[in-house]
Structure formats: structure tokens, C-alpha cells
Amino acid sequence: MDAIPFEAWFFEVPPVTRYWTTAAVVTSILVQCEVLSPYQLFFSFRTVFGARQYWRILTTFLYFGPLSLDFIFHIFFMSRYSRMLEDSFFRNKTLDFLWLLLYSALSLLVLSPLASLPFLGSPLSFSLVYIWARRNPSIRLSFLGLFVFSAPYLPWVLFGFSLILNNALPKGDLLGIAVGHVYFFFEDIFPRLYGSRPLAPPWRWQVWGRRRRPERTE
């Protein structure tokens, strides 16, 4: 069987996941080549609003560490679950997926001082894992071939594994779980109870999306 050309595989990845993954890889390469420094990328309220270094609001979500096996693991983890979420529940709804990322990113920026986290890419990807897991309750997963569990337990299995591996409380994972749970509750549970979606994209966001993407005719 012929291998799939890289270009074909690359453009099969949905757009938001594709651009986020590419930007994260490029950022780490630039740091590895000493074109950038991690000190230029981390987020803090003092550097952003005091020194007016507003690019940090974005770069904090793009740097996953230096090129290493740990970096490869985080990039694979992020791109896998971001792609599965974007390819299933947000298929042909790119702006809705962007709205989810915007909500999650802003929430993490506000909460980051509580955990003293300078880089928020991993918590952001963990929030997507939580949402994907809660929306796929019937899927069965295996952890390192040791035991099988239902998808909704995935965030907690990963949380426990990180806790044991690092012997420290994974604060970023907890923030991701909290942000993901708020989104899942108000998008999946609240509407069934009360008939409204508090976290739905605002009207102006939807109108802008329709103007940016005219309907196709066959």
C-alpha cells in the first residue's frame, strides 16, 4: 500500500487543528534555534498589561516546551483530540469550534494566576479532551493495555497518571477539566433542562461567520 503523501495528510486535518498544531511546532523550532526565548512567550498580567506585550496572550497557547519526547507526546495529544472534536461535533462548524477555543482560552487566562501557570497550551488541550470524553460516553478506551474504561473517565485517568509520574498536583490538568466541564454543562446539559444555551456563539459572531463563508452551490 502506498504511503499517503504528507501534503495530502496535512490538508486532511481540519483547519483549526491544523493551524494550531503547525504554529505550536514552528514556535518550538524557533525556540530550539534560539530565534525566540520562552521568556518572550509566557503569559502574566504584569508583562501583558503592564509592559503592553499583548502577543503573550496568544503565544502562551503555542509553546509546549523544547523539542523532546515530551514535546512530541503533548503535540500528538493536543492534535489528536482537537482533531477528533473538530471532525465530529464541529464538522463544517469552524467558527463554532473557534468560539469554543476562545471561551476556553479566555477562561484559562483569567484563572492562570490561581495556578501560577505561564504556559497554557496543555490546559487548553486538556479542556478539549474533557469535552470530547464527556460527549462520547459509549466509547471504550484502554490505558497502556493495563485496563479498559469508558471515555468519560479519560481525563481523570490522565490526571492520575500525571500525578503519579510527576509526584506533583497537575494544576494545568485541573484547570482544563474545570473549563471543559463548564462548557459541557452549559452546552450539553443546561439546554436539556432549561432550553437555552448560555455559551452559544453570540449573534454577531454567527452573522460574521455567514458573511465570511457564503453558501456553496452544487
PDB file of C-alpha atoms in Angstrom:
ATOM      1  CA  MET A   1       0.000   0.000   0.000  1.00  0.00           C
ATOM      2  CA  ASP A   2       1.393   3.385  -0.964  1.00  0.00           C
ATOM      3  CA  ALA A   3       2.088   5.848   1.802  1.00  0.00           C
ATOM      4  CA  ILE A   4      -0.155   8.876   1.994  1.00  0.00           C
ATOM      5  CA  PRO A   5       1.786  11.962   0.862  1.00  0.00           C
ATOM      6  CA  PHE A   6       2.480  14.347   3.713  1.00  0.00           C
ATOM      7  CA  GLU A   7       0.733  17.206   1.913  1.00  0.00           C
ATOM      8  CA  ALA A   8      -2.439  15.146   1.458  1.00  0.00           C
ATOM      9  CA  TRP A   9      -2.406  14.071   5.112  1.00  0.00           C
ATOM     10  CA  PHE A  10      -1.713  17.634   6.271  1.00  0.00           C
ATOM     11  CA  PHE A  11      -4.707  19.099   4.459  1.00  0.00           C
ATOM     12  CA  GLU A  12      -6.981  16.303   5.686  1.00  0.00           C
ATOM     13  CA  VAL A  13      -6.588  17.719   9.185  1.00  0.00           C
ATOM     14  CA  PRO A  14      -9.422  20.196   9.899  1.00  0.00           C
ATOM     15  CA  PRO A  15      -8.325  23.838   9.664  1.00  0.00           C
ATOM     16  CA  VAL A  16      -8.262  25.000  13.283  1.00  0.00           C
ATOM     17  CA  THR A  17      -6.359  21.932  14.492  1.00  0.00           C
ATOM     18  CA  ARG A  18      -4.033  22.189  11.506  1.00  0.00           C
ATOM     19  CA  TYR A  19      -3.076  25.805  12.115  1.00  0.00           C
ATOM     20  CA  TRP A  20      -2.770  25.395  15.885  1.00  0.00           C
ATOM     21  CA  THR A  21      -0.522  22.330  15.547  1.00  0.00           C
ATOM     22  CA  THR A  22       1.618  23.997  12.885  1.00  0.00           C
ATOM     23  CA  ALA A  23       2.026  27.171  14.950  1.00  0.00           C
ATOM     24  CA  ALA A  24       2.982  25.139  18.030  1.00  0.00           C
ATOM     25  CA  VAL A  25       5.617  23.145  16.125  1.00  0.00           C
ATOM     26  CA  VAL A  26       7.050  26.272  14.483  1.00  0.00           C
ATOM     27  CA  THR A  27       7.192  28.051  17.859  1.00  0.00           C
ATOM     28  CA  SER A  28       9.194  25.249  19.471  1.00  0.00           C
ATOM     29  CA  ILE A  29      11.536  25.075  16.472  1.00  0.00           C
ATOM     30  CA  LEU A  30      12.186  28.825  16.745  1.00  0.00           C
ATOM     31  CA  VAL A  31      12.920  28.435  20.452  1.00  0.00           C
ATOM     32  CA  GLN A  32      15.204  25.471  19.751  1.00  0.00           C
ATOM     33  CA  CYS A  33      17.089  27.564  17.163  1.00  0.00           C
ATOM     34  CA  GLU A  34      17.325  30.411  19.703  1.00  0.00           C
ATOM     35  CA  VAL A  35      15.390  32.773  17.473  1.00  0.00           C
ATOM     36  CA  LEU A  36      12.874  33.115  20.316  1.00  0.00           C
ATOM     37  CA  SER A  37      13.155  32.622  24.052  1.00  0.00           C
ATOM     38  CA  PRO A  38      10.489  31.084  26.292  1.00  0.00           C
ATOM     39  CA  TYR A  39      10.747  34.279  28.354  1.00  0.00           C
ATOM     40  CA  GLN A  40       9.278  36.139  25.372  1.00  0.00           C
ATOM     41  CA  LEU A  41       6.286  33.794  25.159  1.00  0.00           C
ATOM     42  CA  PHE A  42       4.873  33.186  28.643  1.00  0.00           C
ATOM     43  CA  PHE A  43       1.770  34.914  29.953  1.00  0.00           C
ATOM     44  CA  SER A  44       1.461  37.107  33.015  1.00  0.00           C
ATOM     45  CA  PHE A  45      -0.824  40.049  33.687  1.00  0.00           C
ATOM     46  CA  ARG A  46       2.166  42.255  34.521  1.00  0.00           C
ATOM     47  CA  THR A  47       4.018  41.671  31.272  1.00  0.00           C
ATOM     48  CA  VAL A  48       0.888  41.798  29.092  1.00  0.00           C
ATOM     49  CA  PHE A  49      -0.933  44.781  30.532  1.00  0.00           C
ATOM     50  CA  GLY A  50       1.918  46.497  32.355  1.00  0.00           C
ATOM     51  CA  ALA A  51       4.532  46.233  29.616  1.00  0.00           C
ATOM     52  CA  ARG A  52       1.926  46.068  26.807  1.00  0.00           C
ATOM     53  CA  GLN A  53       3.330  42.819  25.413  1.00  0.00           C
ATOM     54  CA  TYR A  54      -0.007  41.666  24.071  1.00  0.00           C
ATOM     55  CA  TRP A  55       1.382  38.889  21.862  1.00  0.00           C
ATOM     56  CA  ARG A  56       1.816  36.780  25.013  1.00  0.00           C
ATOM     57  CA  ILE A  57      -1.962  36.290  25.103  1.00  0.00           C
ATOM     58  CA  LEU A  58      -1.502  34.105  22.013  1.00  0.00           C
ATOM     59  CA  THR A  59       1.984  32.646  22.456  1.00  0.00           C
ATOM     60  CA  THR A  60       1.177  31.154  25.861  1.00  0.00           C
ATOM     61  CA  PHE A  61      -1.051  28.671  23.981  1.00  0.00           C
ATOM     62  CA  LEU A  62       1.573  27.869  21.338  1.00  0.00           C
ATOM     63  CA  TYR A  63       4.626  26.841  23.340  1.00  0.00           C
ATOM     64  CA  PHE A  64       4.630  23.227  24.550  1.00  0.00           C
ATOM     65  CA  GLY A  65       8.269  23.101  25.564  1.00  0.00           C
ATOM     66  CA  PRO A  66      11.569  22.362  23.785  1.00  0.00           C
ATOM     67  CA  LEU A  67      11.820  19.693  21.120  1.00  0.00           C
ATOM     68  CA  SER A  68      11.844  16.399  23.001  1.00  0.00           C
ATOM     69  CA  LEU A  69       9.864  13.218  23.518  1.00  0.00           C
ATOM     70  CA  ASP A  70       7.698  15.112  25.999  1.00  0.00           C
ATOM     71  CA  PHE A  71       7.017  17.750  23.333  1.00  0.00           C
ATOM     72  CA  ILE A  72       6.069  15.079  20.775  1.00  0.00           C
ATOM     73  CA  PHE A  73       3.705  13.496  23.304  1.00  0.00           C
ATOM     74  CA  HIS A  74       1.979  16.818  24.036  1.00  0.00           C
ATOM     75  CA  ILE A  75       1.661  17.758  20.350  1.00  0.00           C
ATOM     76  CA  PHE A  76       0.274  14.334  19.454  1.00  0.00           C
ATOM     77  CA  PHE A  77      -2.122  14.501  22.407  1.00  0.00           C
ATOM     78  CA  MET A  78      -3.304  18.011  21.507  1.00  0.00           C
ATOM     79  CA  SER A  79      -3.719  17.425  17.786  1.00  0.00           C
ATOM     80  CA  ARG A  80      -5.421  14.035  18.215  1.00  0.00           C
ATOM     81  CA  TYR A  81      -8.262  15.157  20.469  1.00  0.00           C
ATOM     82  CA  SER A  82      -8.606  18.578  18.896  1.00  0.00           C
ATOM     83  CA  ARG A  83      -8.961  16.883  15.506  1.00  0.00           C
ATOM     84  CA  MET A  84     -11.462  14.303  16.733  1.00  0.00           C
ATOM     85  CA  LEU A  85     -13.586  17.028  18.319  1.00  0.00           C
ATOM     86  CA  GLU A  86     -13.394  19.298  15.282  1.00  0.00           C
ATOM     87  CA  ASP A  87     -14.023  16.421  12.870  1.00  0.00           C
ATOM     88  CA  SER A  88     -17.115  15.140  14.688  1.00  0.00           C
ATOM     89  CA  PHE A  89     -19.147  17.608  16.732  1.00  0.00           C
ATOM     90  CA  PHE A  90     -17.825  20.662  14.884  1.00  0.00           C
ATOM     91  CA  ARG A  91     -17.687  19.346  11.326  1.00  0.00           C
ATOM     92  CA  ASN A  92     -18.412  22.252   8.958  1.00  0.00           C
ATOM     93  CA  LYS A  93     -18.740  24.471  12.063  1.00  0.00           C
ATOM     94  CA  THR A  94     -15.281  26.019  12.131  1.00  0.00           C
ATOM     95  CA  LEU A  95     -16.444  29.256  13.745  1.00  0.00           C
ATOM     96  CA  ASP A  96     -18.271  27.356  16.488  1.00  0.00           C
ATOM     97  CA  PHE A  97     -15.057  25.482  17.227  1.00  0.00           C
ATOM     98  CA  LEU A  98     -13.140  28.757  17.260  1.00  0.00           C
ATOM     99  CA  TRP A  99     -15.714  30.095  19.713  1.00  0.00           C
ATOM    100  CA  LEU A 100     -15.081  27.087  21.979  1.00  0.00           C
ATOM    101  CA  LEU A 101     -11.329  27.760  21.844  1.00  0.00           C
ATOM    102  CA  LEU A 102     -11.887  31.458  22.503  1.00  0.00           C
ATOM    103  CA  TYR A 103     -14.065  30.748  25.551  1.00  0.00           C
ATOM    104  CA  SER A 104     -11.567  28.183  26.860  1.00  0.00           C
ATOM    105  CA  ALA A 105      -8.552  30.425  26.239  1.00  0.00           C
ATOM    106  CA  LEU A 106     -10.098  33.459  27.950  1.00  0.00           C
ATOM    107  CA  SER A 107     -11.187  31.335  30.911  1.00  0.00           C
ATOM    108  CA  LEU A 108      -7.677  29.916  31.314  1.00  0.00           C
ATOM    109  CA  LEU A 109      -6.099  33.366  31.068  1.00  0.00           C
ATOM    110  CA  VAL A 110      -8.327  34.592  33.884  1.00  0.00           C
ATOM    111  CA  LEU A 111      -7.685  31.501  36.028  1.00  0.00           C
ATOM    112  CA  SER A 112      -3.950  31.168  35.334  1.00  0.00           C
ATOM    113  CA  PRO A 113      -2.805  33.281  38.341  1.00  0.00           C
ATOM    114  CA  LEU A 114      -4.506  30.780  40.665  1.00  0.00           C
ATOM    115  CA  ALA A 115      -2.170  28.028  39.463  1.00  0.00           C
ATOM    116  CA  SER A 116       0.873  30.153  38.516  1.00  0.00           C
ATOM    117  CA  LEU A 117       0.972  28.647  35.025  1.00  0.00           C
ATOM    118  CA  PRO A 118       2.995  30.665  32.498  1.00  0.00           C
ATOM    119  CA  PHE A 119       2.093  28.440  29.527  1.00  0.00           C
ATOM    120  CA  LEU A 120      -1.485  27.384  28.852  1.00  0.00           C
ATOM    121  CA  GLY A 121      -1.327  25.176  25.754  1.00  0.00           C
ATOM    122  CA  SER A 122      -1.606  21.935  27.721  1.00  0.00           C
ATOM    123  CA  PRO A 123      -4.562  23.089  29.871  1.00  0.00           C
ATOM    124  CA  LEU A 124      -6.324  24.244  26.705  1.00  0.00           C
ATOM    125  CA  SER A 125      -5.858  20.880  25.017  1.00  0.00           C
ATOM    126  CA  PHE A 126      -6.942  19.135  28.232  1.00  0.00           C
ATOM    127  CA  SER A 127     -10.219  21.057  28.200  1.00  0.00           C
ATOM    128  CA  LEU A 128     -10.850  19.675  24.692  1.00  0.00           C
ATOM    129  CA  VAL A 129     -10.070  16.160  25.918  1.00  0.00           C
ATOM    130  CA  TYR A 130     -12.644  16.588  28.683  1.00  0.00           C
ATOM    131  CA  ILE A 131     -15.347  17.794  26.277  1.00  0.00           C
ATOM    132  CA  TRP A 132     -14.628  15.007  23.771  1.00  0.00           C
ATOM    133  CA  ALA A 133     -14.651  12.400  26.537  1.00  0.00           C
ATOM    134  CA  ARG A 134     -17.970  13.563  28.010  1.00  0.00           C
ATOM    135  CA  ARG A 135     -19.594  13.624  24.578  1.00  0.00           C
ATOM    136  CA  ASN A 136     -18.548  10.031  23.817  1.00  0.00           C
ATOM    137  CA  PRO A 137     -19.814   8.048  26.831  1.00  0.00           C
ATOM    138  CA  SER A 138     -20.159   4.765  24.942  1.00  0.00           C
ATOM    139  CA  ILE A 139     -16.558   4.607  23.663  1.00  0.00           C
ATOM    140  CA  ARG A 140     -14.256   2.191  25.481  1.00  0.00           C
ATOM    141  CA  LEU A 141     -10.566   3.026  25.836  1.00  0.00           C
ATOM    142  CA  SER A 142      -7.506   1.130  27.031  1.00  0.00           C
ATOM    143  CA  PHE A 143      -4.741   2.687  29.102  1.00  0.00           C
ATOM    144  CA  LEU A 144      -1.332   1.222  28.220  1.00  0.00           C
ATOM    145  CA  GLY A 145      -3.035  -2.146  27.830  1.00  0.00           C
ATOM    146  CA  LEU A 146      -3.481  -2.318  31.613  1.00  0.00           C
ATOM    147  CA  PHE A 147      -7.206  -1.699  31.947  1.00  0.00           C
ATOM    148  CA  VAL A 148     -10.240  -0.663  29.941  1.00  0.00           C
ATOM    149  CA  PHE A 149     -12.532   2.209  30.848  1.00  0.00           C
ATOM    150  CA  SER A 150     -15.289   4.381  29.389  1.00  0.00           C
ATOM    151  CA  ALA A 151     -14.277   7.597  27.618  1.00  0.00           C
ATOM    152  CA  PRO A 152     -15.704   9.984  30.274  1.00  0.00           C
ATOM    153  CA  TYR A 153     -13.056   8.684  32.707  1.00  0.00           C
ATOM    154  CA  LEU A 154     -10.195   9.557  30.332  1.00  0.00           C
ATOM    155  CA  PRO A 155      -9.393  12.999  31.839  1.00  0.00           C
ATOM    156  CA  TRP A 156      -9.231  11.505  35.322  1.00  0.00           C
ATOM    157  CA  VAL A 157      -7.079   8.580  34.201  1.00  0.00           C
ATOM    158  CA  LEU A 158      -4.640  11.023  32.590  1.00  0.00           C
ATOM    159  CA  PHE A 159      -4.788  13.238  35.675  1.00  0.00           C
ATOM    160  CA  GLY A 160      -3.933  10.306  37.941  1.00  0.00           C
ATOM    161  CA  PHE A 161      -1.143   9.132  35.650  1.00  0.00           C
ATOM    162  CA  SER A 162       0.391  12.622  35.621  1.00  0.00           C
ATOM    163  CA  LEU A 163       0.081  12.836  39.401  1.00  0.00           C
ATOM    164  CA  ILE A 164       1.928   9.536  39.875  1.00  0.00           C
ATOM    165  CA  LEU A 165       4.522  10.250  37.198  1.00  0.00           C
ATOM    166  CA  ASN A 166       5.458  13.750  38.368  1.00  0.00           C
ATOM    167  CA  ASN A 167       4.680  13.339  42.085  1.00  0.00           C
ATOM    168  CA  ALA A 168       3.030  16.757  41.980  1.00  0.00           C
ATOM    169  CA  LEU A 169      -0.503  18.038  41.573  1.00  0.00           C
ATOM    170  CA  PRO A 170      -1.098  18.676  37.831  1.00  0.00           C
ATOM    171  CA  LYS A 171      -2.715  22.087  38.206  1.00  0.00           C
ATOM    172  CA  GLY A 172      -2.946  22.596  34.439  1.00  0.00           C
ATOM    173  CA  ASP A 173      -4.984  19.416  34.067  1.00  0.00           C
ATOM    174  CA  LEU A 174      -7.356  20.560  36.801  1.00  0.00           C
ATOM    175  CA  LEU A 175      -7.842  23.939  35.116  1.00  0.00           C
ATOM    176  CA  GLY A 176      -8.529  22.201  31.805  1.00  0.00           C
ATOM    177  CA  ILE A 177     -11.082  19.911  33.449  1.00  0.00           C
ATOM    178  CA  ALA A 178     -12.808  22.860  35.130  1.00  0.00           C
ATOM    179  CA  VAL A 179     -13.007  24.926  31.943  1.00  0.00           C
ATOM    180  CA  GLY A 180     -14.123  21.937  29.880  1.00  0.00           C
ATOM    181  CA  HIS A 181     -16.789  20.978  32.417  1.00  0.00           C
ATOM    182  CA  VAL A 182     -18.309  24.469  32.435  1.00  0.00           C
ATOM    183  CA  TYR A 183     -18.569  24.383  28.632  1.00  0.00           C
ATOM    184  CA  PHE A 184     -20.014  20.853  28.610  1.00  0.00           C
ATOM    185  CA  PHE A 185     -22.566  21.709  31.295  1.00  0.00           C
ATOM    186  CA  PHE A 186     -23.860  24.861  29.605  1.00  0.00           C
ATOM    187  CA  GLU A 187     -23.806  23.392  26.075  1.00  0.00           C
ATOM    188  CA  ASP A 188     -24.989  19.813  26.684  1.00  0.00           C
ATOM    189  CA  ILE A 189     -26.825  19.639  29.999  1.00  0.00           C
ATOM    190  CA  PHE A 190     -28.265  23.113  30.619  1.00  0.00           C
ATOM    191  CA  PRO A 191     -30.152  23.257  27.272  1.00  0.00           C
ATOM    192  CA  ARG A 192     -31.922  19.968  28.054  1.00  0.00           C
ATOM    193  CA  LEU A 193     -33.053  21.342  31.406  1.00  0.00           C
ATOM    194  CA  TYR A 194     -33.905  24.915  30.538  1.00  0.00           C
ATOM    195  CA  GLY A 195     -33.965  25.143  26.729  1.00  0.00           C
ATOM    196  CA  SER A 196     -31.242  27.764  26.290  1.00  0.00           C
ATOM    197  CA  ARG A 197     -27.504  27.799  25.533  1.00  0.00           C
ATOM    198  CA  PRO A 198     -25.686  30.425  27.634  1.00  0.00           C
ATOM    199  CA  LEU A 199     -22.335  29.718  25.949  1.00  0.00           C
ATOM    200  CA  ALA A 200     -23.633  29.660  22.365  1.00  0.00           C
ATOM    201  CA  PRO A 201     -21.751  31.948  19.954  1.00  0.00           C
ATOM    202  CA  PRO A 202     -23.249  35.449  20.032  1.00  0.00           C
ATOM    203  CA  TRP A 203     -25.452  36.624  17.201  1.00  0.00           C
ATOM    204  CA  ARG A 204     -22.808  38.953  15.757  1.00  0.00           C
ATOM    205  CA  TRP A 205     -20.265  36.110  15.684  1.00  0.00           C
ATOM    206  CA  GLN A 206     -22.676  33.939  13.693  1.00  0.00           C
ATOM    207  CA  VAL A 207     -23.546  36.757  11.285  1.00  0.00           C
ATOM    208  CA  TRP A 208     -19.849  37.434  10.699  1.00  0.00           C
ATOM    209  CA  GLY A 209     -19.346  33.730  10.001  1.00  0.00           C
ATOM    210  CA  ARG A 210     -22.087  33.654   7.388  1.00  0.00           C
ATOM    211  CA  ARG A 211     -20.572  36.672   5.652  1.00  0.00           C
ATOM    212  CA  ARG A 212     -17.118  35.085   5.667  1.00  0.00           C
ATOM    213  CA  ARG A 213     -18.388  31.750   4.307  1.00  0.00           C
ATOM    214  CA  PRO A 214     -21.019  32.103   1.580  1.00  0.00           C
ATOM    215  CA  GLU A 215     -23.116  29.053   0.867  1.00  0.00           C
ATOM    216  CA  ARG A 216     -21.834  26.780  -1.844  1.00  0.00           C
ATOM    217  CA  THR A 217     -23.954  25.710  -4.753  1.00  0.00           C
ATOM    218  CA  GLU A 218     -23.527  22.319  -6.276  1.00  0.00           C
TER     219      GLU A 218
END
